[in-house]
Amino acid sequence: MDVKKSKATVALMMMFMMLFLVNFPGCFSAASQQPNNKKSTHLKPHNGFHSSFLFPVTGNVYPLGYYSISLSIGNPPKVFEFDIDTGSDLTWVQCDAPCTGCTKPIDHLYKPQKHILVSCEHPSCGVVHFPESPHCEKPDDQCDFEIDYVDHGSVLGVVVADVFSLRFMNGSLIHLPLTFGCAYDLKNPGPYDPQAAGVLGLSNGKASILSQLRSFDLTRNVLGHCLSGKGGGFLFLGDDLVPSGMSWMPVSANSKHYLSSPAEVFFDGKPTGIKDLKVVFDSGSSYTYFGYQVYEGVLTLVRKGLTKKPLDTVQDKALPICWKGTKPFKSVHDVKNYFSTLTLKFKDTQNIQLELQPEAYLIVTEDGNACFGILNGTEAGLGDLNVIGDISLIGKMVVYDNEKQRIGWISADCNRLPNSLDSNYKEDIQQPYAANFGILEENHPKTQGSGESNVRVRNREL
């Protein structure tokens, strides 16, 4: 065993725990205290797990492009907005190191301190770079990361560990150190300037915030979201809000993304000839993406179904394929009767299917046109990968059960928070907030020697 490495790792862990205990004495005991009997939020812990976490969500598919939640980091706590992304692993926030390409004012950036840096030899750094290993000139080098998105955006930064303040649904507040990315070099050539401070990685990778909470034995490795077509919704971590009677589909155990079983595609209840379609469920993607052949096949059927309908094609800056009516549409409800339902029936399951009614693949733009919210994934850089994005998840409670490697969904009212939530949380959740960072995390973080961009990471020391 490398003695130097072992000592450095233990010392770093002890430093975090001392910082944690000195600044937040009794925080774990607070989490286990009996809540006030007047509150209606107490939920019985599951097998020693304290409870679940519930967060109001803001945002929409159009015109903003994503959904976000607020999280508090640091001591004293500072609030940041995060894009919720089940297609990414590492959580990251824009930080003043200083920052290149950050979209937030300097006083709204996360300010890292040297003592919270994760070293290159620390196990957390290995988790971030998995399945590769971080390459370090010296064991105590800072742990750097790089993430590339398929919309050609990228994020460079350093891995840190700082205190998050989180409130259980039973009302108890905890403060604990979690590992995340301090991003100081952002590139995003997309049409929108991102307004959120960062991305909350919720894939089933071990670097995700949920996996870290599970390692503390604080909650189950289960998450769910309910996104409203009116904007807003809610996100939960833990299994207290999982509905009974939900149908489940297994997801691939060999992918950190939520990859489905093969599916056959039906349109208007009839087979399309498209079979063995695998999809990734990705809340970080505003729209749904199919590979070229599937996309062209589905689009042809949609166009054929519009024959003799009072719709004409029109150019709209929002999306590539759009139609106009005899007068501008006010909402999808004005146009949905002209379109048919698209259904994915998954194999190796008990009749599990995902119905995409017109509301799940159409938007109405500010010009009153109806646009097709299923896009050409090959053209977008996804190759043959198929992605189910936010537009197709609206109006459904979608649950990702990493304990049993499965995913389920059920129709739900996402316009209001669950009734069990304390009044302290009952704020307006229908106000949209931000724009889109990217479609899907493309690769694992790069290591030293991966190219010029990684050299730039090494040149920025905190």
XYZ file of C-alpha atoms in Angstrom:
462
model
C 0.000 0.000 0.000
C 1.187 3.514 -0.797
C 1.693 4.967 2.702
C 1.805 8.525 1.473
C -1.455 8.048 -0.404
C -3.134 6.377 2.559
C -2.113 9.116 4.982
C -3.234 11.878 2.659
C -6.609 10.254 2.128
C -7.239 9.699 5.837
C -6.112 13.221 6.672
C -8.459 14.706 4.112
C -11.389 12.649 5.401
C -10.655 13.668 8.995
C -10.457 17.301 7.948
C -13.891 17.115 6.323
C -15.441 15.455 9.368
C -13.871 17.958 11.788
C -15.115 20.839 9.663
C -18.504 19.169 9.548
C -18.803 18.511 13.300
C -17.459 21.880 14.427
C -19.704 23.924 12.203
C -22.802 21.720 12.433
C -22.894 19.980 15.826
C -25.787 17.599 16.270
C -27.036 17.857 12.709
C -27.510 14.115 12.329
C -29.326 13.929 15.658
C -31.566 16.732 14.440
C -32.483 14.632 11.452
C -33.646 11.819 13.736
C -35.653 13.965 16.167
C -39.402 13.569 16.304
C -41.036 16.356 14.300
C -43.612 18.694 15.740
C -46.914 16.836 16.112
C -48.713 19.734 14.492
C -46.907 19.110 11.231
C -48.422 16.832 8.640
C -45.110 15.994 6.991
C -43.848 13.144 9.186
C -43.305 9.949 7.256
C -42.213 6.739 8.914
C -38.572 5.945 8.082
C -37.903 2.833 5.987
C -35.548 0.335 7.647
C -33.454 3.026 9.295
C -33.630 5.531 6.432
C -34.726 8.901 7.751
C -37.091 10.042 5.009
C -37.181 11.638 1.587
C -36.350 15.084 0.232
C -38.877 17.071 -1.800
C -38.060 20.123 -3.935
C -40.342 22.520 -5.813
C -39.328 22.722 -9.482
C -39.398 25.793 -11.719
C -39.019 26.029 -15.485
C -40.692 24.764 -18.671
C -39.945 23.132 -22.014
C -40.734 26.221 -24.080
C -39.546 28.918 -24.214
C -37.003 28.419 -21.429
C -35.749 24.909 -22.112
C -35.322 23.144 -18.764
C -36.514 22.593 -15.199
C -34.521 23.552 -12.087
C -34.471 23.382 -8.279
C -32.752 25.436 -5.558
C -30.028 24.023 -3.298
C -28.058 25.644 -0.469
C -24.278 25.144 -0.330
C -21.612 26.337 2.088
C -21.422 27.812 5.569
C -23.169 30.175 5.770
C -25.487 28.614 3.153
C -25.863 30.254 -0.252
C -28.701 29.323 -2.621
C -28.017 28.212 -6.215
C -30.341 27.103 -9.003
C -29.609 23.723 -10.642
C -30.891 22.211 -13.872
C -32.204 18.730 -12.968
C -30.493 16.245 -15.284
C -30.991 12.472 -15.136
C -28.598 12.209 -18.100
C -25.568 13.485 -16.144
C -23.574 12.086 -13.255
C -21.514 14.834 -11.633
C -23.280 17.843 -10.108
C -21.516 21.126 -10.851
C -21.969 24.825 -10.164
C -20.434 27.925 -11.746
C -17.685 29.176 -9.462
C -15.402 32.147 -9.069
C -11.918 30.666 -9.503
C -12.065 33.064 -11.448
C -14.510 31.994 -14.174
C -14.406 32.106 -17.967
C -17.765 31.922 -19.729
C -19.901 31.944 -16.586
C -23.363 33.428 -17.063
C -24.018 34.570 -13.493
C -22.752 37.838 -11.914
C -19.650 37.338 -9.816
C -21.552 37.780 -6.547
C -23.883 34.928 -7.611
C -21.048 32.462 -8.244
C -19.902 29.787 -5.827
C -16.648 30.837 -4.136
C -14.390 27.827 -3.431
C -11.844 27.682 -0.630
C -8.575 25.749 -0.816
C -9.414 23.509 2.129
C -12.433 21.994 0.319
C -10.496 20.812 -2.736
C -10.616 17.083 -3.423
C -7.162 15.649 -4.131
C -6.389 13.579 -7.184
C -5.706 10.504 -5.029
C -8.974 10.741 -3.079
C -11.544 7.969 -3.788
C -14.100 10.637 -4.771
C -11.860 11.680 -7.652
C -11.731 8.105 -8.877
C -15.529 7.937 -8.777
C -15.823 11.098 -10.883
C -13.452 9.725 -13.535
C -14.801 6.145 -13.536
C -14.318 3.876 -15.483
C -11.009 5.562 -16.217
C -8.518 6.577 -13.551
C -7.403 10.136 -12.874
C -3.857 10.809 -14.041
C -1.923 12.914 -11.566
C 1.567 14.342 -11.638
C 1.474 14.264 -7.820
C -0.997 12.453 -5.525
C -2.006 15.686 -3.790
C -2.828 17.489 -7.057
C -6.339 18.866 -7.222
C -8.929 16.629 -8.892
C -9.885 18.188 -12.235
C -12.835 17.303 -14.454
C -14.161 18.005 -17.922
C -17.656 17.297 -19.280
C -18.623 17.516 -22.953
C -22.255 17.821 -24.035
C -23.541 16.776 -27.430
C -24.796 20.287 -28.200
C -21.060 21.158 -28.283
C -21.121 22.806 -24.869
C -18.424 21.888 -22.359
C -17.548 22.460 -18.709
C -14.097 22.458 -17.100
C -13.429 22.648 -13.389
C -12.156 21.132 -10.178
C -13.850 18.686 -7.802
C -14.635 20.021 -4.315
C -16.486 18.882 -1.186
C -18.639 21.373 0.704
C -21.636 21.361 3.008
C -25.171 21.066 1.581
C -28.161 22.078 3.711
C -31.086 19.741 3.034
C -34.493 19.407 4.674
C -36.239 16.066 4.984
C -39.942 15.815 4.304
C -40.445 15.202 8.033
C -39.152 18.740 8.662
C -35.659 17.877 9.949
C -32.710 19.833 8.570
C -29.295 18.287 7.949
C -25.928 19.670 6.839
C -23.436 17.300 5.289
C -20.396 17.438 2.975
C -21.039 16.278 -0.579
C -18.715 16.104 -3.569
C -19.463 18.188 -6.682
C -17.787 20.159 -9.448
C -16.619 23.767 -9.235
C -16.905 24.833 -12.897
C -14.715 27.753 -13.949
C -14.627 27.404 -17.748
C -17.951 27.105 -19.599
C -18.567 26.935 -23.323
C -22.074 26.737 -24.714
C -22.704 27.984 -28.273
C -26.449 27.232 -28.073
C -29.178 29.808 -28.765
C -29.894 30.496 -25.080
C -27.676 31.842 -22.309
C -28.053 29.483 -19.348
C -29.537 31.243 -16.338
C -29.196 28.472 -13.747
C -25.994 28.269 -11.754
C -25.270 24.650 -12.595
C -26.468 21.106 -13.229
C -27.771 18.591 -10.674
C -26.527 15.205 -11.908
C -29.130 12.522 -11.185
C -27.986 9.549 -13.272
C -27.289 6.225 -11.566
C -23.543 6.888 -11.454
C -21.759 6.832 -8.096
C -20.732 10.486 -8.360
C -24.347 11.692 -8.279
C -25.679 13.542 -5.237
C -28.306 10.827 -4.699
C -25.673 8.073 -4.623
C -23.742 10.067 -2.030
C -26.859 10.501 0.131
C -27.408 6.753 -0.110
C -23.825 6.133 1.050
C -24.676 8.074 4.241
C -27.690 5.743 4.745
C -29.925 8.797 4.746
C -32.394 7.761 2.064
C -33.106 5.195 -0.626
C -31.364 5.460 -3.990
C -34.657 6.402 -5.630
C -35.700 9.639 -7.286
C -38.716 10.916 -9.113
C -39.969 14.004 -10.879
C -43.315 15.357 -11.955
C -43.046 18.097 -14.604
C -46.008 20.325 -15.409
C -46.893 21.513 -18.900
C -47.852 24.833 -17.297
C -44.351 25.176 -15.898
C -42.930 23.958 -12.614
C -43.541 20.676 -10.825
C -41.616 18.815 -8.140
C -38.614 16.507 -7.640
C -38.090 14.015 -4.831
C -35.147 11.947 -3.573
C -36.119 8.812 -1.648
C -39.067 6.470 -1.969
C -41.742 7.939 0.322
C -43.704 9.449 -2.577
C -43.547 6.445 -4.917
C -47.179 5.565 -5.798
C -48.430 2.080 -5.106
C -49.465 0.030 -8.103
C -46.901 1.602 -10.412
C -45.762 -0.537 -13.344
C -42.005 -0.974 -13.674
C -39.571 -1.583 -16.487
C -35.961 -2.778 -15.971
C -33.169 -0.452 -17.056
C -29.740 -1.478 -18.252
C -27.313 -2.371 -15.468
C -24.360 -1.675 -17.772
C -25.065 2.014 -18.327
C -24.967 4.974 -15.967
C -27.871 6.380 -18.002
C -31.463 5.198 -17.675
C -31.543 2.984 -20.768
C -34.786 1.134 -21.498
C -35.656 -2.332 -22.708
C -36.228 -2.635 -26.477
C -39.525 -1.138 -27.665
C -41.820 -1.416 -30.654
C -43.305 1.829 -31.959
C -47.000 2.260 -32.757
C -48.701 5.287 -34.310
C -52.433 5.823 -33.945
C -52.591 2.307 -32.495
C -51.019 0.672 -35.568
C -47.551 -0.918 -35.877
C -44.993 1.262 -37.638
C -42.477 -1.482 -38.358
C -40.007 0.205 -35.983
C -38.789 -2.374 -33.470
C -36.032 -2.919 -30.911
C -35.886 0.797 -30.111
C -33.944 1.551 -26.933
C -34.364 4.977 -25.322
C -32.606 6.960 -22.599
C -34.792 8.888 -20.147
C -33.099 12.276 -19.771
C -34.628 15.190 -17.840
C -31.677 17.329 -18.953
C -32.993 17.262 -22.530
C -35.809 19.657 -23.377
C -37.023 17.654 -26.372
C -37.189 14.030 -27.492
C -34.607 12.774 -30.014
C -34.730 9.773 -32.347
C -31.963 8.502 -34.580
C -32.259 9.464 -38.249
C -34.146 6.426 -39.558
C -36.626 6.316 -36.665
C -37.079 10.080 -36.796
C -37.796 10.068 -40.531
C -40.203 7.156 -40.157
C -42.183 8.829 -37.379
C -42.217 12.226 -39.104
C -43.530 10.636 -42.309
C -46.417 9.082 -40.381
C -47.211 12.376 -38.644
C -47.273 14.230 -41.963
C -49.411 11.533 -43.556
C -51.886 11.839 -40.701
C -52.270 15.571 -41.390
C -53.572 15.013 -44.929
C -56.736 17.074 -45.488
C -56.284 18.749 -42.082
C -56.477 22.587 -41.965
C -52.738 22.949 -41.321
C -49.939 24.319 -43.499
C -46.189 24.037 -42.981
C -44.489 27.206 -41.810
C -41.002 28.383 -40.873
C -40.548 29.096 -37.164
C -37.302 29.882 -35.360
C -38.285 27.696 -32.401
C -38.017 24.248 -34.076
C -37.341 22.787 -37.550
C -40.829 21.346 -38.298
C -43.862 23.558 -37.693
C -47.440 24.076 -38.864
C -49.856 26.988 -38.813
C -53.639 26.967 -38.703
C -56.275 29.323 -40.000
C -55.513 31.467 -36.951
C -52.739 31.382 -34.347
C -52.964 28.611 -31.769
C -53.029 29.634 -28.105
C -52.028 26.255 -26.686
C -51.423 22.640 -27.661
C -55.037 21.898 -26.753
C -56.117 23.949 -29.792
C -54.252 21.674 -32.192
C -53.894 18.265 -30.537
C -56.984 16.765 -32.210
C -55.242 16.975 -35.597
C -52.460 14.638 -34.412
C -52.335 11.001 -33.269
C -50.781 9.217 -30.312
C -47.300 7.702 -30.577
C -46.807 4.633 -28.375
C -43.673 2.771 -27.299
C -44.442 -0.790 -26.186
C -41.496 -2.278 -24.312
C -40.485 -5.909 -24.662
C -39.538 -8.197 -21.779
C -42.032 -6.356 -19.556
C -45.609 -6.913 -18.453
C -47.351 -4.801 -21.087
C -45.414 -1.654 -20.192
C -45.910 1.148 -22.671
C -45.171 4.856 -22.914
C -47.954 6.794 -24.604
C -46.889 10.044 -26.235
C -50.105 11.901 -26.906
C -49.814 15.050 -29.059
C -49.183 17.128 -25.924
C -46.059 15.001 -25.385
C -44.447 15.888 -28.709
C -45.843 19.318 -29.692
C -45.261 22.882 -28.550
C -47.076 26.079 -29.506
C -44.667 28.934 -30.132
C -44.965 32.629 -29.389
C -46.063 33.092 -33.023
C -48.988 30.715 -32.527
C -47.557 27.865 -34.596
C -47.517 24.185 -33.633
C -44.029 22.640 -33.782
C -42.800 19.052 -33.692
C -40.914 18.424 -30.433
C -39.278 15.204 -31.621
C -35.944 16.040 -33.236
C -33.348 14.343 -35.410
C -30.873 12.962 -32.897
C -28.311 12.011 -35.517
C -28.256 15.592 -36.767
C -27.884 16.811 -33.181
C -24.810 14.631 -32.627
C -26.452 11.743 -30.776
C -25.806 9.190 -33.505
C -28.367 6.397 -33.225
C -29.088 7.130 -29.558
C -32.743 7.835 -28.771
C -33.636 10.192 -25.928
C -36.946 10.756 -24.156
C -36.787 14.373 -23.009
C -38.891 16.684 -20.847
C -41.550 17.323 -23.487
C -42.534 13.632 -23.411
C -42.401 13.378 -19.609
C -44.808 16.226 -18.846
C -47.858 15.245 -16.801
C -46.249 12.031 -15.547
C -44.638 11.076 -12.279
C -41.468 9.336 -13.425
C -39.596 7.278 -10.826
C -36.009 6.025 -11.190
C -35.381 3.182 -8.726
C -31.631 2.608 -8.608
C -32.016 0.121 -5.755
C -33.783 -2.328 -8.100
C -32.519 -0.955 -11.432
C -35.920 -0.076 -12.828
C -37.972 2.874 -13.983
C -41.706 3.503 -13.796
C -44.205 6.215 -14.652
C -47.815 7.082 -14.046
C -50.084 9.968 -15.070
C -50.165 12.613 -12.334
C -51.173 16.172 -11.498
C -47.819 17.945 -11.522
C -49.298 21.419 -10.990
C -49.284 21.102 -7.211
C -46.964 19.693 -4.603
C -47.986 16.502 -2.758
C -50.525 17.098 0.025
C -48.159 15.780 2.680
C -45.784 18.687 2.210
C -45.514 21.238 5.006
C -46.856 24.726 4.331
C -43.314 26.104 4.523
C -42.699 24.560 1.107
C -45.968 25.615 -0.530
C -44.636 28.330 -2.758
C -45.532 29.155 -6.340
C -43.997 26.318 -8.352
C -45.352 27.323 -11.749
C -42.969 30.181 -12.467
C -40.379 29.220 -15.098
C -36.781 30.083 -14.442
C -34.018 29.158 -16.800
C -32.717 27.951 -20.174
C -31.018 24.846 -21.516
C -27.433 23.742 -20.824
C -27.300 20.733 -23.133
C -28.891 17.582 -24.356
C -27.024 14.714 -22.765
C -23.649 14.138 -21.171
C -21.657 12.518 -23.948
C -18.557 11.052 -22.332
C -16.899 10.409 -19.028
C -14.635 13.252 -17.811
C -11.378 13.398 -19.702
C -8.075 12.629 -18.075
C -4.682 14.157 -18.566
C -3.399 13.603 -22.059
C -6.894 13.700 -23.597
C -6.187 16.872 -25.495
C -5.513 20.571 -25.354
C -8.569 21.407 -23.253
C -7.326 19.224 -20.411
C -4.046 21.141 -20.366
C -6.063 24.276 -19.714
C -7.569 22.574 -16.677
C -4.139 21.829 -15.267
C -3.096 25.456 -15.636
C -5.870 26.695 -13.321
C -4.985 25.993 -9.707
C -7.111 27.239 -6.812
